[in-house]
GROMACS .gro file of C-alpha atoms in nm:
model
  427
    1MET     CA    1  -0.012  -0.003   0.029
    2THR     CA    2   0.126   0.358  -0.052
    3LEU     CA    3  -0.003   0.657   0.161
    4ILE     CA    4   0.013   1.008  -0.006
    5CYS     CA    5  -0.031   1.251   0.301
    6ASN     CA    6  -0.082   1.634   0.351
    7GLY     CA    7  -0.126   1.711  -0.025
    8ARG     CA    8  -0.378   1.987  -0.150
    9VAL     CA    9  -0.630   1.689  -0.327
   10ILE     CA   10  -0.794   1.805  -0.653
   11ASP     CA   11  -1.069   1.628  -0.788
   12PRO     CA   12  -1.291   1.844  -1.001
   13ALA     CA   13  -1.531   1.560  -1.085
   14SER     CA   14  -1.662   1.551  -0.713
   15GLY     CA   15  -1.593   1.924  -0.654
   16LEU     CA   16  -1.295   1.827  -0.380
   17ASP     CA   17  -1.023   2.096  -0.320
   18GLN     CA   18  -0.876   2.009  -0.008
   19VAL     CA   19  -0.566   1.900   0.234
   20THR     CA   20  -0.590   1.538   0.310
   21ASP     CA   21  -0.468   1.184   0.250
   22VAL     CA   22  -0.486   0.918  -0.017
   23LEU     CA   23  -0.469   0.550   0.018
   24LEU     CA   24  -0.379   0.338  -0.264
   25ARG     CA   25  -0.398  -0.036  -0.235
   26GLU     CA   26  -0.379  -0.313  -0.527
   27GLY     CA   27  -0.381  -0.061  -0.835
   28ARG     CA   28  -0.678   0.138  -0.707
   29ILE     CA   29  -0.768   0.420  -0.480
   30ALA     CA   30  -0.879   0.237  -0.136
   31LYS     CA   31  -0.931   0.560   0.049
   32LEU     CA   32  -0.964   0.955   0.076
   33GLY     CA   33  -0.967   1.121   0.426
   34GLU     CA   34  -0.734   1.334   0.713
   35ASN     CA   35  -0.487   1.158   0.872
   36LEU     CA   36  -0.498   0.768   0.748
   37GLU     CA   37  -0.284   0.528   0.912
   38ARG     CA   38   0.043   0.446   0.793
   39ASP     CA   39   0.042   0.119   0.945
   40GLY     CA   40   0.078  -0.142   0.644
   41CYS     CA   41   0.174   0.110   0.412
   42ASP     CA   42   0.498   0.001   0.229
   43ARG     CA   43   0.576   0.388   0.120
   44VAL     CA   44   0.434   0.700   0.247
   45ILE     CA   45   0.482   1.015   0.043
   46ASP     CA   46   0.475   1.361   0.200
   47ALA     CA   47   0.293   1.555  -0.046
   48ALA     CA   48   0.264   1.870   0.168
   49GLY     CA   49   0.278   2.205  -0.063
   50TRP     CA   50   0.201   1.993  -0.377
   51VAL     CA   51  -0.109   1.936  -0.537
   52VAL     CA   52  -0.257   1.551  -0.568
   53ALA     CA   53  -0.480   1.547  -0.877
   54PRO     CA   54  -0.624   1.261  -1.093
   55GLY     CA   55  -0.336   1.171  -1.383
   56LEU     CA   56  -0.373   1.370  -1.670
   57VAL     CA   57  -0.545   1.255  -1.967
   58ASP     CA   58  -0.466   1.365  -2.302
   59GLY     CA   59  -0.664   1.317  -2.606
   60HIS     CA   60  -0.428   1.417  -2.903
   61VAL     CA   61  -0.051   1.238  -2.942
   62HIS     CA   62   0.160   1.145  -3.210
   63PHE     CA   63   0.418   0.873  -3.115
   64ARG     CA   64   0.532   0.812  -3.490
   65ASP     CA   65   0.489   0.441  -3.393
   66PRO     CA   66   0.524   0.256  -3.660
   67GLY     CA   67   0.730   0.399  -3.910
   68PHE     CA   68   0.925   0.705  -3.765
   69PRO     CA   69   1.120   0.551  -3.479
   70CYS     CA   70   1.401   0.812  -3.503
   71LYS     CA   71   1.146   1.097  -3.412
   72GLU     CA   72   0.960   0.869  -3.135
   73ASP     CA   73   0.829   0.542  -3.038
   74ILE     CA   74   0.545   0.431  -2.780
   75THR     CA   75   0.806   0.330  -2.534
   76THR     CA   76   0.983   0.719  -2.549
   77GLY     CA   77   0.629   0.892  -2.591
   78ALA     CA   78   0.520   0.724  -2.306
   79ALA     CA   79   0.799   0.807  -2.071
   80SER     CA   80   0.765   1.161  -2.219
   81ALA     CA   81   0.410   1.126  -2.115
   82ALA     CA   82   0.492   1.038  -1.744
   83ALA     CA   83   0.726   1.298  -1.709
   84GLY     CA   84   0.459   1.491  -1.814
   85GLY     CA   85   0.215   1.420  -1.526
   86PHE     CA   86  -0.032   1.215  -1.781
   87THR     CA   87  -0.117   0.841  -1.692
   88THR     CA   88  -0.342   0.817  -2.034
   89VAL     CA   89  -0.268   0.941  -2.414
   90VAL     CA   90  -0.469   0.843  -2.736
   91CYS     CA   91  -0.233   0.832  -3.036
   92MET     CA   92  -0.350   0.945  -3.366
   93ALA     CA   93  -0.331   0.728  -3.657
   94ASN     CA   94  -0.136   0.896  -3.901
   95THR     CA   95   0.123   0.667  -3.878
   96LYS     CA   96   0.353   0.453  -4.147
   97PRO     CA   97   0.158   0.245  -4.220
   98PRO     CA   98  -0.181   0.435  -4.082
   99VAL     CA   99  -0.353   0.245  -3.842
  100ASP     CA  100  -0.631   0.167  -4.108
  101ARG     CA  101  -0.680  -0.196  -4.046
  102ALA     CA  102  -0.758  -0.435  -3.743
  103GLU     CA  103  -0.399  -0.606  -3.798
  104VAL     CA  104  -0.181  -0.281  -3.750
  105LEU     CA  105  -0.406  -0.164  -3.462
  106THR     CA  106  -0.386  -0.524  -3.255
  107GLU     CA  107  -0.019  -0.497  -3.289
  108LEU     CA  108  -0.005  -0.163  -3.115
  109ARG     CA  109  -0.271  -0.279  -2.862
  110GLN     CA  110  -0.038  -0.586  -2.781
  111ARG     CA  111   0.244  -0.344  -2.738
  112ALA     CA  112   0.081  -0.121  -2.522
  113GLU     CA  113   0.007  -0.352  -2.252
  114THR     CA  114   0.388  -0.336  -2.170
  115LEU     CA  115   0.358   0.031  -2.145
  116PRO     CA  116   0.414   0.178  -1.810
  117ILE     CA  117   0.079   0.408  -1.887
  118HIS     CA  118  -0.236   0.382  -2.083
  119VAL     CA  119  -0.165   0.448  -2.417
  120LEU     CA  120  -0.483   0.417  -2.629
  121ASN     CA  121  -0.495   0.428  -3.028
  122THR     CA  122  -0.747   0.599  -3.289
  123SER     CA  123  -0.793   0.446  -3.660
  124THR     CA  124  -0.832   0.637  -3.932
  125LEU     CA  125  -1.156   0.710  -4.056
  126THR     CA  126  -1.081   0.667  -4.435
  127LEU     CA  127  -0.857   0.372  -4.577
  128GLY     CA  128  -0.506   0.518  -4.643
  129MET     CA  129  -0.660   0.886  -4.513
  130GLU     CA  130  -0.707   0.921  -4.834
  131GLY     CA  131  -1.081   1.026  -4.795
  132LYS     CA  132  -1.205   0.856  -5.091
  133GLU     CA  133  -1.350   0.513  -4.865
  134LEU     CA  134  -1.421   0.453  -4.566
  135ALA     CA  135  -1.201   0.223  -4.350
  136ASP     CA  136  -1.387  -0.071  -4.119
  137LEU     CA  137  -1.515   0.086  -3.846
  138GLU     CA  138  -1.652  -0.185  -3.718
  139GLY     CA  139  -1.370  -0.386  -3.718
  140LEU     CA  140  -1.147  -0.136  -3.588
  141LYS     CA  141  -1.363  -0.049  -3.318
  142ALA     CA  142  -1.375  -0.456  -3.227
  143ALA     CA  143  -0.969  -0.399  -3.244
  144GLY     CA  144  -0.969  -0.108  -2.987
  145ALA     CA  145  -1.011   0.202  -3.164
  146VAL     CA  146  -1.129   0.469  -2.901
  147ALA     CA  147  -1.218   0.735  -3.180
  148PHE     CA  148  -1.168   0.742  -3.564
  149THR     CA  149  -0.993   1.040  -3.734
  150ASP     CA  150  -0.767   1.117  -4.036
  151ASP     CA  151  -0.584   1.362  -3.800
  152GLY     CA  152  -0.329   1.550  -4.026
  153ARG     CA  153  -0.575   1.625  -4.326
  154ALA     CA  154  -0.910   1.738  -4.351
  155VAL     CA  155  -1.221   1.508  -4.494
  156GLN     CA  156  -1.279   1.692  -4.827
  157ASP     CA  157  -1.628   1.476  -4.911
  158ALA     CA  158  -1.888   1.637  -4.713
  159ALA     CA  159  -2.121   1.334  -4.845
  160LEU     CA  160  -1.864   1.077  -4.713
  161LEU     CA  161  -1.790   1.236  -4.381
  162LYS     CA  162  -2.169   1.257  -4.312
  163ARG     CA  163  -2.193   0.858  -4.369
  164ALA     CA  164  -1.887   0.839  -4.163
  165MET     CA  165  -2.080   1.033  -3.860
  166GLU     CA  166  -2.384   0.830  -3.894
  167ARG     CA  167  -2.183   0.508  -3.884
  168SER     CA  168  -1.999   0.615  -3.594
  169ARG     CA  169  -2.322   0.755  -3.410
  170GLU     CA  170  -2.411   0.377  -3.414
  171LEU     CA  171  -2.117   0.221  -3.298
  172GLY     CA  172  -2.100   0.482  -3.022
  173VAL     CA  173  -1.743   0.561  -3.112
  174PRO     CA  174  -1.689   0.959  -3.159
  175ILE     CA  175  -1.486   1.122  -3.468
  176ALA     CA  176  -1.202   1.357  -3.445
  177LEU     CA  177  -1.120   1.641  -3.720
  178HIS     CA  178  -0.867   1.813  -3.860
  179GLU     CA  179  -0.986   2.125  -3.952
  180GLU     CA  180  -0.828   2.318  -4.250
  181ASP     CA  181  -0.935   2.312  -4.627
  182PRO     CA  182  -0.618   2.270  -4.859
  183ALA     CA  183  -0.801   2.467  -5.130
  184LEU     CA  184  -0.761   2.759  -4.890
  185LEU     CA  185  -0.402   2.688  -4.782
  186GLU     CA  186  -0.129   2.904  -4.944
  187SER     CA  187   0.129   2.735  -4.712
  188SER     CA  188   0.095   2.532  -4.395
  189GLY     CA  189   0.247   2.649  -4.078
  190VAL     CA  190   0.207   3.005  -4.038
  191HIS     CA  191  -0.076   3.181  -3.968
  192GLN     CA  192  -0.124   3.436  -4.302
  193GLY     CA  193  -0.103   3.791  -4.219
  194ARG     CA  194   0.148   4.035  -4.088
  195ILE     CA  195   0.394   3.804  -3.975
  196SER     CA  196   0.400   3.554  -4.259
  197GLU     CA  197   0.444   3.870  -4.517
  198LYS     CA  198   0.770   3.972  -4.295
  199LEU     CA  199   0.864   3.597  -4.349
  200GLY     CA  200   0.802   3.569  -4.688
  201VAL     CA  201   0.578   3.278  -4.702
  202ALA     CA  202   0.221   3.252  -4.815
  203GLY     CA  203   0.057   3.145  -4.478
  204ALA     CA  204  -0.276   2.992  -4.400
  205SER     CA  205  -0.573   3.168  -4.349
  206ALA     CA  206  -0.795   3.136  -4.046
  207LEU     CA  207  -1.090   3.077  -4.294
  208ALA     CA  208  -0.932   2.715  -4.387
  209GLU     CA  209  -1.001   2.600  -4.051
  210GLU     CA  210  -1.313   2.797  -4.010
  211VAL     CA  211  -1.535   2.653  -4.328
  212LEU     CA  212  -1.462   2.330  -4.233
  213VAL     CA  213  -1.564   2.373  -3.847
  214ALA     CA  214  -1.898   2.534  -3.972
  215ARG     CA  215  -1.928   2.253  -4.216
  216ASP     CA  216  -1.870   1.957  -3.988
  217CYS     CA  217  -2.064   2.099  -3.676
  218LEU     CA  218  -2.364   2.150  -3.891
  219LEU     CA  219  -2.329   1.743  -4.009
  220ALA     CA  220  -2.297   1.678  -3.632
  221LEU     CA  221  -2.581   1.846  -3.548
  222ARG     CA  222  -2.796   1.700  -3.792
  223THR     CA  223  -2.645   1.326  -3.781
  224GLY     CA  224  -2.625   1.323  -3.408
  225ALA     CA  225  -2.286   1.189  -3.415
  226ALA     CA  226  -2.014   1.287  -3.152
  227ILE     CA  227  -1.735   1.482  -3.306
  228VAL     CA  228  -1.398   1.643  -3.172
  229ILE     CA  229  -1.277   1.951  -3.339
  230GLN     CA  230  -0.897   1.916  -3.296
  231HIS     CA  231  -0.707   2.204  -3.209
  232VAL     CA  232  -0.890   2.509  -3.243
  233SER     CA  233  -0.666   2.810  -3.334
  234SER     CA  234  -0.942   3.070  -3.450
  235ALA     CA  235  -1.147   3.324  -3.256
  236VAL     CA  236  -1.421   3.237  -3.537
  237SER     CA  237  -1.385   2.889  -3.484
  238VAL     CA  238  -1.457   2.953  -3.104
  239GLU     CA  239  -1.760   3.135  -3.164
  240LEU     CA  240  -1.907   2.862  -3.406
  241LEU     CA  241  -1.841   2.593  -3.130
  242ARG     CA  242  -2.023   2.854  -2.876
  243THR     CA  243  -2.309   2.861  -3.138
  244MET     CA  244  -2.327   2.465  -3.268
  245LYS     CA  245  -2.336   2.362  -2.871
  246ALA     CA  246  -2.636   2.617  -2.807
  247LEU     CA  247  -2.773   2.436  -3.100
  248GLY     CA  248  -2.741   2.086  -2.963
  249ALA     CA  249  -2.430   1.951  -3.162
  250LYS     CA  250  -2.217   1.697  -2.959
  251VAL     CA  251  -1.932   1.876  -3.049
  252TYR     CA  252  -1.606   1.870  -2.820
  253GLY     CA  253  -1.358   2.113  -2.849
  254GLU     CA  254  -0.990   2.109  -2.802
  255VAL     CA  255  -0.712   2.326  -2.748
  256THR     CA  256  -0.320   2.313  -2.719
  257PRO     CA  257  -0.092   2.496  -2.471
  258HIS     CA  258   0.125   2.652  -2.764
  259HIS     CA  259  -0.204   2.802  -2.901
  260PHE     CA  260  -0.316   2.964  -2.593
  261SER     CA  261   0.034   3.040  -2.481
  262LEU     CA  262   0.143   3.196  -2.786
  263ASN     CA  263   0.097   3.462  -3.084
  264GLU     CA  264   0.240   3.432  -3.415
  265GLU     CA  265   0.510   3.691  -3.277
  266ILE     CA  266   0.683   3.384  -3.140
  267LEU     CA  267   0.750   3.288  -3.500
  268LEU     CA  268   1.011   3.544  -3.541
  269GLU     CA  269   1.205   3.434  -3.236
  270LYS     CA  270   1.140   3.048  -3.255
  271GLY     CA  271   1.179   2.986  -3.618
  272THR     CA  272   1.050   2.659  -3.756
  273LEU     CA  273   1.033   2.522  -3.359
  274ALA     CA  274   0.698   2.711  -3.376
  275LYS     CA  275   0.553   2.628  -3.747
  276VAL     CA  276   0.232   2.389  -3.643
  277ASN     CA  277  -0.058   2.307  -3.817
  278PRO     CA  278  -0.288   2.481  -3.764
  279PRO     CA  279  -0.052   2.785  -3.694
  280ILE     CA  280  -0.024   3.023  -3.406
  281ARG     CA  281  -0.224   3.303  -3.490
  282THR     CA  282  -0.295   3.665  -3.348
  283GLU     CA  283  -0.331   3.771  -2.977
  284GLU     CA  284  -0.687   3.843  -3.053
  285ASP     CA  285  -0.743   3.463  -3.124
  286ARG     CA  286  -0.515   3.374  -2.848
  287LEU     CA  287  -0.726   3.570  -2.616
  288ALA     CA  288  -1.050   3.421  -2.791
  289LEU     CA  289  -0.934   3.054  -2.713
  290ILE     CA  290  -0.893   3.134  -2.367
  291ARG     CA  291  -1.227   3.310  -2.336
  292GLY     CA  292  -1.367   2.948  -2.481
  293LEU     CA  293  -1.192   2.776  -2.205
  294GLN     CA  294  -1.347   2.981  -1.973
  295ASP     CA  295  -1.730   2.987  -2.109
  296GLY     CA  296  -1.702   2.597  -2.197
  297ALA     CA  297  -1.718   2.671  -2.554
  298ILE     CA  298  -1.370   2.478  -2.543
  299ASP     CA  299  -1.396   2.177  -2.335
  300GLY     CA  300  -1.027   2.016  -2.324
  301ILE     CA  301  -0.670   2.110  -2.361
  302VAL     CA  302  -0.448   1.835  -2.557
  303THR     CA  303  -0.062   1.854  -2.638
  304ASP     CA  304  -0.070   1.754  -3.018
  305HIS     CA  305   0.238   1.619  -2.892
  306ALA     CA  306   0.438   1.607  -3.256
  307PRO     CA  307   0.802   1.489  -3.244
  308HIS     CA  308   1.050   1.587  -3.551
  309THR     CA  309   1.403   1.563  -3.565
  310ARG     CA  310   1.628   1.859  -3.534
  311GLU     CA  311   1.737   1.797  -3.894
  312GLU     CA  312   1.413   1.815  -4.015
  313LYS     CA  313   1.309   2.137  -3.819
  314ALA     CA  314   1.643   2.280  -3.973
  315ARG     CA  315   1.506   2.240  -4.364
  316GLY     CA  316   1.358   2.634  -4.382
  317TRP     CA  317   1.005   2.748  -4.362
  318ALA     CA  318   0.921   2.560  -4.707
  319GLU     CA  319   1.029   2.223  -4.606
  320ALA     CA  320   1.049   2.180  -4.240
  321PRO     CA  321   0.762   1.979  -4.077
  322SER     CA  322   0.527   2.140  -3.882
  323GLY     CA  323   0.443   2.055  -3.485
  324MET     CA  324   0.621   2.045  -3.199
  325ILE     CA  325   0.636   1.853  -2.882
  326GLY     CA  326   0.395   1.931  -2.569
  327LEU     CA  327   0.394   1.644  -2.310
  328GLU     CA  328   0.648   1.769  -2.088
  329THR     CA  329   0.553   2.116  -2.041
  330ALA     CA  330   0.149   2.134  -2.087
  331LEU     CA  331   0.081   2.120  -1.716
  332ALA     CA  332   0.319   2.433  -1.658
  333LEU     CA  333   0.184   2.630  -1.968
  334GLY     CA  334  -0.150   2.586  -1.795
  335ILE     CA  335  -0.044   2.704  -1.475
  336THR     CA  336   0.152   3.001  -1.619
  337ASN     CA  337  -0.056   3.115  -1.882
  338LEU     CA  338  -0.399   3.045  -1.742
  339VAL     CA  339  -0.426   3.013  -1.356
  340ARG     CA  340  -0.128   3.231  -1.281
  341PRO     CA  341  -0.292   3.531  -1.453
  342GLY     CA  342  -0.660   3.467  -1.318
  343TYR     CA  343  -0.816   3.319  -1.633
  344LEU     CA  344  -0.879   2.976  -1.464
  345SER     CA  345  -0.853   2.841  -1.125
  346LEU     CA  346  -0.636   2.537  -1.068
  347SER     CA  347  -0.939   2.289  -1.052
  348GLN     CA  348  -1.060   2.438  -1.370
  349LEU     CA  349  -0.749   2.343  -1.533
  350VAL     CA  350  -0.723   2.015  -1.385
  351GLU     CA  351  -1.086   1.974  -1.515
  352LYS     CA  352  -1.000   2.009  -1.860
  353MET     CA  353  -0.695   1.819  -1.846
  354THR     CA  354  -0.856   1.536  -1.682
  355VAL     CA  355  -1.268   1.490  -1.649
  356ALA     CA  356  -1.328   1.678  -1.951
  357PRO     CA  357  -1.112   1.435  -2.215
  358ALA     CA  358  -1.189   1.113  -2.010
  359ARG     CA  359  -1.591   1.170  -2.007
  360PHE     CA  360  -1.575   1.227  -2.425
  361TYR     CA  361  -1.396   0.938  -2.508
  362GLY     CA  362  -1.560   0.725  -2.242
  363LEU     CA  363  -1.278   0.631  -2.009
  364GLU     CA  364  -1.237   0.491  -1.660
  365ALA     CA  365  -1.009   0.791  -1.583
  366GLY     CA  366  -0.996   1.158  -1.485
  367ARG     CA  367  -1.152   1.094  -1.111
  368LEU     CA  368  -1.007   1.035  -0.755
  369LEU     CA  369  -1.236   0.826  -0.573
  370ALA     CA  370  -1.230   0.501  -0.409
  371GLY     CA  371  -1.254   0.227  -0.625
  372ALA     CA  372  -1.108   0.414  -0.929
  373PRO     CA  373  -0.807   0.340  -1.098
  374ALA     CA  374  -0.494   0.470  -0.858
  375ASP     CA  375  -0.358   0.714  -1.140
  376LEU     CA  376  -0.231   1.032  -1.029
  377VAL     CA  377  -0.015   1.336  -1.068
  378LEU     CA  378   0.164   1.506  -0.801
  379PHE     CA  379   0.278   1.857  -0.875
  380ASP     CA  380   0.414   2.166  -0.721
  381PRO     CA  381   0.180   2.480  -0.863
  382GLU     CA  382   0.481   2.722  -0.731
  383GLU     CA  383   0.790   2.596  -0.800
  384ARG     CA  384   0.994   2.777  -1.100
  385TRP     CA  385   1.180   2.576  -1.375
  386ARG     CA  386   1.339   2.679  -1.696
  387VAL     CA  387   1.246   2.457  -2.008
  388GLY     CA  388   1.585   2.274  -2.125
  389ASP     CA  389   1.695   2.139  -2.420
  390THR     CA  390   1.653   1.774  -2.354
  391PHE     CA  391   1.381   1.573  -2.301
  392TRP     CA  392   1.201   1.227  -2.222
  393SER     CA  393   1.067   1.237  -2.588
  394ARG     CA  394   1.330   1.131  -2.841
  395SER     CA  395   1.275   1.473  -2.989
  396SER     CA  396   1.301   1.839  -2.880
  397ASN     CA  397   1.120   2.044  -3.137
  398SER     CA  398   1.012   2.281  -2.865
  399PRO     CA  399   0.976   2.682  -2.886
  400PHE     CA  400   0.940   2.691  -2.553
  401ILE     CA  401   1.300   2.568  -2.469
  402GLY     CA  402   1.466   2.867  -2.205
  403MET     CA  403   1.128   3.032  -2.111
  404GLU     CA  404   1.068   2.992  -1.735
  405LEU     CA  405   0.774   2.841  -1.648
  406PHE     CA  406   0.545   2.786  -1.279
  407GLY     CA  407   0.443   2.455  -1.196
  408ARG     CA  408   0.661   2.101  -1.175
  409VAL     CA  409   0.536   1.771  -1.176
  410LYS     CA  410   0.700   1.607  -0.873
  411GLY     CA  411   0.598   1.235  -0.943
  412THR     CA  412   0.340   1.033  -1.181
  413ILE     CA  413   0.171   0.716  -1.055
  414CYS     CA  414  -0.037   0.468  -1.264
  415GLY     CA  415  -0.210   0.181  -1.148
  416GLY     CA  416  -0.053   0.226  -0.836
  417LYS     CA  417   0.313   0.223  -0.941
  418ALA     CA  418   0.561   0.549  -0.963
  419VAL     CA  419   0.650   0.584  -1.341
  420TYR     CA  420   0.788   0.913  -1.311
  421THR     CA  421   0.942   1.083  -1.022
  422ASP     CA  422   1.156   1.432  -1.066
  423GLY     CA  423   1.460   1.301  -0.853
  424LYS     CA  424   1.380   1.576  -0.614
  425GLY     CA  425   1.086   1.435  -0.408
  426ARG     CA  426   0.982   1.348  -0.052
  427ALA     CA  427   0.907   0.989  -0.109
   0.00000   0.00000   0.00000
């Protein structure tokens, strides 16, 4: 048994936010309460000054496995997640080969059983992510897919997507949508505007995102399907989500820490490390994303952890791939840029990173109560630290390197086992 004592226990699902103890037994939470007995405990963790919360849940990561082990694989990805306080992650399907067949998914599910955290998988929505023919959605659900997505590419055929939504509704599996219309993209990864002009690149218009958000929310409204609009970046997209939710659409919005923390000016400082799809946009867009988190137009926070090699990111604006890693900085960015300025309470931040994604994907995660899985994160919300240039991830493509943040993960526990400690804990 493990006893975690004297910590500030935050469980947004129940509204708990107080200094108390948590007892773990046989991979589950046995009891919560003040001054729990230490007798019989194999380990006692003094969490005074720390927050004890449900293990974080990331509904959108890329572990590049199979196909690109030089960037990341499921083992290094899981280690990076644990270092960031995540005990459950959902991997996207745009690998090589893509996860569009049950055999590929089954092999990944078998390998995931050996990992220290819960690594879940999506499958593609269409065969080969080509947007022409639906994959065997029923077979992929049976093989373990928790969502269907062609993330990285938009589904351009509205009729095909409507059929997919009708099928996904019948199967009870959500669809996750990357909303960038290639017909309206002149070049990816950089917001089309003042900064793109300075950089001499054509840029990606916010309209490319907004037209598909509008279309796909309407399709969801008419079909009754549950969808997630991935990595929302535009103020207009936030307003569309707000409107469609009011109309009754089962639409979930996600936002990344880089989109709520940065604006397009970062491109001048960090170069292609800040190139990402959809792009980091204006300060007005950033503030609109935060307002969306405040009023529920945006439901959850994800990292869109996207590893690339140093060599790839050094290729220049035209050829460098879009994306950045994010698992190890996400919680601190939320504390630094949402909680400390007063936009969200700490409990609200934790809710966006635990309860919300777990509920949407139907996961047994994101809660601290007797009988629940012993998946927890311990962190010091006041500790200041500087982001270094080495990570548990195999890649280091982060624009946050060198920045000072608040909030340090002190330990991550999954299934009652310690899967990460920062080496300075008081266990």
